[in-house]
Amino acid sequence: MWCGSCNQVDRIHAHLLHLCRRRYGPAFWPDFFREIRNAEDRIAEARRLPEGDERRNALYAITLDCFDRLDRLDFKALLQASGVSLTVDVQSLHPAEPGWDRRLLARTHR
């Protein structure tokens, strides 16, 4: 179910994950979380970074690597074809600026 507060980037990610799950099959989520467990050292290292963009982007990159390691998905290529960054995580559901209208920039910055 889609919520009105979700923004476009969240919807793109959700759609791509749905496609990947259908393409990969029922082991999609268990296999993904196995990859996450295998990346625990990298995740712990990223969590030692100061709070903010650098930490969030490092965790995002690790997550993408875990999805990309799943057979038959080529997840990073799918993101690139959809215009989604491979390096910058968009902080989408918790806007920091007033005037947010579910676009990538607040009205005050357009």
Coordinates of N, CA and C in Angstrom, one line a residue:
M1 N 0.8 -1.2 0.0 CA 0.0 0.0 0.0 C 0.9 1.2 0.0
W2 N 0.6 2.2 -0.9 CA 1.4 3.4 -1.0 C 0.8 4.4 -0.1
C3 N 1.7 5.2 0.6 CA 1.2 6.2 1.5 C 1.5 7.6 0.8
G4 N 0.7 8.5 1.1 CA 0.8 9.9 0.5 C 2.1 10.6 0.9
S5 N 2.7 10.2 2.0 CA 3.9 10.9 2.5 C 5.2 10.3 1.8
C6 N 5.1 9.2 1.1 CA 6.3 8.6 0.5 C 6.6 9.5 -0.7
N7 N 7.9 9.7 -0.9 CA 8.3 10.5 -2.1 C 8.7 9.6 -3.3
Q8 N 9.1 10.3 -4.3 CA 9.4 9.6 -5.6 C 10.5 8.6 -5.5
V9 N 11.6 9.0 -4.7 CA 12.7 8.1 -4.6 C 12.3 6.8 -3.9
D10 N 11.5 7.0 -2.8 CA 11.1 5.8 -2.1 C 10.3 4.9 -3.0
R11 N 9.5 5.5 -3.8 CA 8.6 4.7 -4.8 C 9.5 4.0 -5.8
I12 N 10.5 4.6 -6.3 CA 11.4 4.0 -7.3 C 12.1 2.8 -6.6
H13 N 12.7 3.0 -5.4 CA 13.3 1.9 -4.7 C 12.4 0.8 -4.4
A14 N 11.2 1.1 -4.0 CA 10.2 0.0 -3.7 C 9.8 -0.8 -5.0
H15 N 9.7 0.0 -6.1 CA 9.4 -0.7 -7.4 C 10.5 -1.6 -7.8
L16 N 11.7 -1.1 -7.7 CA 12.9 -1.9 -8.1 C 13.1 -3.1 -7.2
L17 N 12.8 -3.0 -5.9 CA 12.9 -4.1 -5.0 C 11.8 -5.2 -5.3
H18 N 10.7 -4.7 -5.7 CA 9.6 -5.6 -6.1 C 10.0 -6.4 -7.3
L19 N 10.5 -5.7 -8.3 CA 11.0 -6.4 -9.5 C 12.1 -7.4 -9.2
C20 N 13.0 -7.0 -8.4 CA 14.1 -7.9 -8.0 C 13.6 -9.1 -7.3
R21 N 12.7 -9.0 -6.4 CA 12.1 -10.1 -5.7 C 11.4 -11.1 -6.6
R22 N 10.7 -10.5 -7.6 CA 10.0 -11.4 -8.6 C 11.0 -12.1 -9.5
R23 N 12.1 -11.4 -9.9 CA 13.1 -12.0 -10.7 C 13.9 -13.0 -10.0
Y24 N 14.3 -12.8 -8.7 CA 15.1 -13.6 -7.9 C 14.4 -14.8 -7.4
G25 N 13.2 -14.6 -6.9 CA 12.4 -15.7 -6.4 C 12.3 -15.6 -4.9
P26 N 11.7 -16.6 -4.2 CA 11.3 -16.6 -2.8 C 12.5 -16.4 -1.9
A27 N 13.7 -16.7 -2.3 CA 14.9 -16.6 -1.4 C 15.5 -15.2 -1.4
F28 N 14.8 -14.3 -2.1 CA 15.4 -12.9 -2.2 C 15.7 -12.3 -0.9
W29 N 14.8 -12.2 0.0 CA 15.1 -11.5 1.3 C 16.0 -12.3 2.2
P30 N 15.8 -13.7 2.3 CA 16.7 -14.4 3.1 C 18.2 -14.3 2.6
D31 N 18.3 -14.4 1.3 CA 19.7 -14.3 0.7 C 20.3 -12.9 0.9
F32 N 19.4 -11.9 0.8 CA 19.9 -10.5 1.0 C 20.4 -10.3 2.4
F33 N 19.6 -10.8 3.4 CA 20.0 -10.6 4.8 C 21.2 -11.5 5.1
R34 N 21.4 -12.6 4.4 CA 22.7 -13.3 4.6 C 23.9 -12.4 4.2
E35 N 23.7 -11.7 3.0 CA 24.8 -10.8 2.6 C 25.0 -9.7 3.6
I36 N 23.9 -9.2 4.2 CA 24.1 -8.2 5.2 C 24.9 -8.7 6.4
R37 N 24.5 -9.9 6.9 CA 25.3 -10.5 8.0 C 26.8 -10.7 7.6
N38 N 27.0 -11.0 6.3 CA 28.4 -11.2 5.9 C 29.2 -9.8 5.9
A39 N 28.4 -8.7 5.8 CA 29.0 -7.4 5.8 C 29.1 -6.7 7.1
E40 N 28.9 -7.5 8.2 CA 28.8 -6.9 9.6 C 30.0 -6.0 9.9
D41 N 31.2 -6.5 9.5 CA 32.4 -5.7 9.8 C 32.4 -4.3 9.1
R42 N 32.0 -4.3 7.8 CA 31.9 -3.1 7.1 C 30.9 -2.2 7.7
I43 N 29.7 -2.7 8.1 CA 28.7 -2.0 8.7 C 29.1 -1.3 10.0
A44 N 29.8 -2.1 10.8 CA 30.3 -1.6 12.1 C 31.3 -0.5 11.9
E45 N 32.1 -0.6 10.9 CA 33.1 0.5 10.5 C 32.4 1.7 10.1
A46 N 31.3 1.6 9.3 CA 30.6 2.7 8.8 C 29.8 3.4 10.0
R47 N 29.4 2.6 10.9 CA 28.7 3.2 12.1 C 29.6 4.0 13.0
R48 N 30.9 3.8 12.9 CA 31.8 4.6 13.7 C 32.1 5.9 13.1
L49 N 31.6 6.2 11.9 CA 31.7 7.5 11.3 C 30.8 8.5 12.0
P50 N 31.1 9.8 12.0 CA 30.2 10.7 12.6 C 28.8 10.7 12.0
E51 N 27.8 11.0 12.8 CA 26.4 11.0 12.3 C 26.4 12.0 11.2
G52 N 25.5 11.7 10.2 CA 25.4 12.6 9.1 C 25.5 11.9 7.7
D53 N 25.7 12.7 6.7 CA 25.7 12.3 5.3 C 26.8 11.2 5.1
E54 N 28.0 11.4 5.6 CA 29.1 10.4 5.3 C 28.7 9.0 5.8
R55 N 28.1 9.0 7.0 CA 27.7 7.7 7.6 C 26.6 7.1 6.8
R56 N 25.6 7.9 6.5 CA 24.4 7.4 5.8 C 24.8 6.9 4.4
N57 N 25.7 7.6 3.7 CA 26.1 7.2 2.4 C 27.0 6.0 2.4
A58 N 27.8 5.8 3.5 CA 28.6 4.6 3.6 C 27.7 3.4 3.8
L59 N 26.7 3.5 4.7 CA 25.7 2.4 4.9 C 24.9 2.1 3.6
Y60 N 24.6 3.1 2.9 CA 23.8 3.0 1.6 C 24.7 2.2 0.6
A61 N 26.0 2.5 0.5 CA 26.8 1.8 -0.4 C 27.0 0.3 0.0
I62 N 27.1 0.0 1.3 CA 27.2 -1.3 1.7 C 25.9 -2.1 1.4
T63 N 24.7 -1.4 1.6 CA 23.5 -2.1 1.3 C 23.4 -2.4 -0.2
L64 N 23.8 -1.4 -1.1 CA 23.8 -1.7 -2.5 C 24.7 -2.8 -2.9
D65 N 25.8 -2.9 -2.3 CA 26.8 -4.0 -2.6 C 26.1 -5.3 -2.2
C66 N 25.4 -5.4 -1.1 CA 24.7 -6.6 -0.7 C 23.7 -7.0 -1.7
F67 N 22.9 -6.1 -2.2 CA 21.9 -6.4 -3.2 C 22.6 -6.8 -4.5
D68 N 23.6 -6.1 -4.9 CA 24.3 -6.4 -6.1 C 25.0 -7.8 -6.1
R69 N 25.3 -8.3 -5.0 CA 25.9 -9.6 -4.9 C 24.9 -10.8 -5.2
L70 N 23.7 -10.5 -5.2 CA 22.7 -11.5 -5.4 C 22.7 -11.9 -6.9
D71 N 22.7 -13.1 -7.2 CA 22.7 -13.6 -8.6 C 21.5 -13.1 -9.4
R72 N 21.7 -12.8 -10.7 CA 20.7 -12.5 -11.7 C 20.1 -11.1 -11.5
L73 N 20.5 -10.3 -10.6 CA 19.9 -9.0 -10.4 C 20.6 -7.9 -11.1
D74 N 21.9 -7.8 -11.0 CA 22.7 -6.7 -11.5 C 22.0 -5.4 -11.0
F75 N 21.9 -5.3 -9.6 CA 21.1 -4.3 -9.0 C 21.6 -2.9 -9.2
K76 N 22.9 -2.7 -9.2 CA 23.5 -1.4 -9.5 C 23.2 -0.9 -10.9
A77 N 23.2 -1.8 -11.9 CA 22.9 -1.4 -13.2 C 21.4 -1.0 -13.3
L78 N 20.6 -1.7 -12.6 CA 19.1 -1.4 -12.5 C 18.9 0.0 -11.9
L79 N 19.6 0.3 -10.8 CA 19.5 1.7 -10.2 C 20.0 2.7 -11.2
Q80 N 21.1 2.5 -11.9 CA 21.7 3.5 -12.8 C 20.7 3.7 -13.9
A81 N 20.1 2.7 -14.5 CA 19.1 2.8 -15.6 C 17.9 3.6 -15.1
S82 N 17.6 3.6 -13.8 CA 16.4 4.3 -13.3 C 16.8 5.7 -12.8
G83 N 18.1 6.1 -12.9 CA 18.5 7.4 -12.5 C 18.7 7.5 -11.0
V84 N 18.9 6.4 -10.3 CA 19.1 6.5 -8.9 C 20.6 6.4 -8.6
S85 N 21.1 7.3 -7.7 CA 22.5 7.4 -7.3 C 23.0 6.1 -6.7
L86 N 24.3 5.8 -7.0 CA 24.9 4.6 -6.4 C 25.8 5.1 -5.2
T87 N 25.9 6.4 -5.0 CA 26.8 6.9 -4.0 C 26.1 7.8 -2.9
V88 N 25.0 8.4 -3.3 CA 24.4 9.3 -2.3 C 23.0 8.8 -1.9
D89 N 22.8 8.6 -0.7 CA 21.6 8.2 -0.1 C 20.7 9.4 0.1
V90 N 19.5 9.3 -0.4 CA 18.6 10.5 -0.3 C 17.8 10.3 1.0
Q91 N 17.9 11.3 1.9 CA 17.2 11.2 3.2 C 15.8 11.7 2.8
S92 N 14.9 10.7 2.6 CA 13.6 11.1 1.9 C 12.4 11.2 2.8
L93 N 12.3 10.4 3.8 CA 11.1 10.4 4.6 C 11.1 11.4 5.8
H94 N 12.3 11.9 6.1 CA 12.4 12.8 7.2 C 13.0 14.1 6.8
P95 N 12.3 14.9 6.0 CA 12.8 16.2 5.5 C 13.3 17.1 6.6
A96 N 14.4 17.8 6.4 CA 15.0 18.7 7.3 C 14.6 20.2 7.1
E97 N 14.0 20.4 5.9 CA 13.6 21.8 5.6 C 12.1 22.0 5.6
P98 N 11.7 23.2 6.0 CA 10.3 23.6 5.9 C 9.9 23.7 4.4
G99 N 8.6 23.5 4.1 CA 8.2 23.7 2.7 C 8.4 22.4 1.9
W100 N 8.7 21.3 2.5 CA 9.0 20.1 1.7 C 7.7 19.7 1.0
D101 N 7.8 19.3 -0.3 CA 6.6 18.9 -1.1 C 6.8 17.6 -1.8
R102 N 7.6 16.7 -1.2 CA 7.9 15.4 -1.7 C 8.7 15.4 -2.9
R103 N 9.4 16.5 -3.2 CA 10.4 16.5 -4.3 C 11.7 16.4 -3.7
L104 N 12.8 16.4 -4.5 CA 14.1 16.2 -4.0 C 14.7 17.5 -3.3
L105 N 14.1 18.6 -3.6 CA 14.5 19.9 -3.0 C 13.3 20.6 -2.4
A106 N 13.5 21.2 -1.3 CA 12.4 22.0 -0.7 C 12.2 23.2 -1.5
R107 N 11.0 23.8 -1.5 CA 10.6 24.9 -2.3 C 11.6 26.1 -2.2
T108 N 12.1 26.3 -1.0 CA 12.9 27.4 -0.7 C 14.3 27.3 -1.4
H109 N 14.6 26.1 -2.0 CA 15.9 25.9 -2.6 C 15.7 25.8 -4.2
R110 N 14.5 26.0 -4.7 CA 14.3 25.8 -6.1 C 14.5 27.2 -6.8

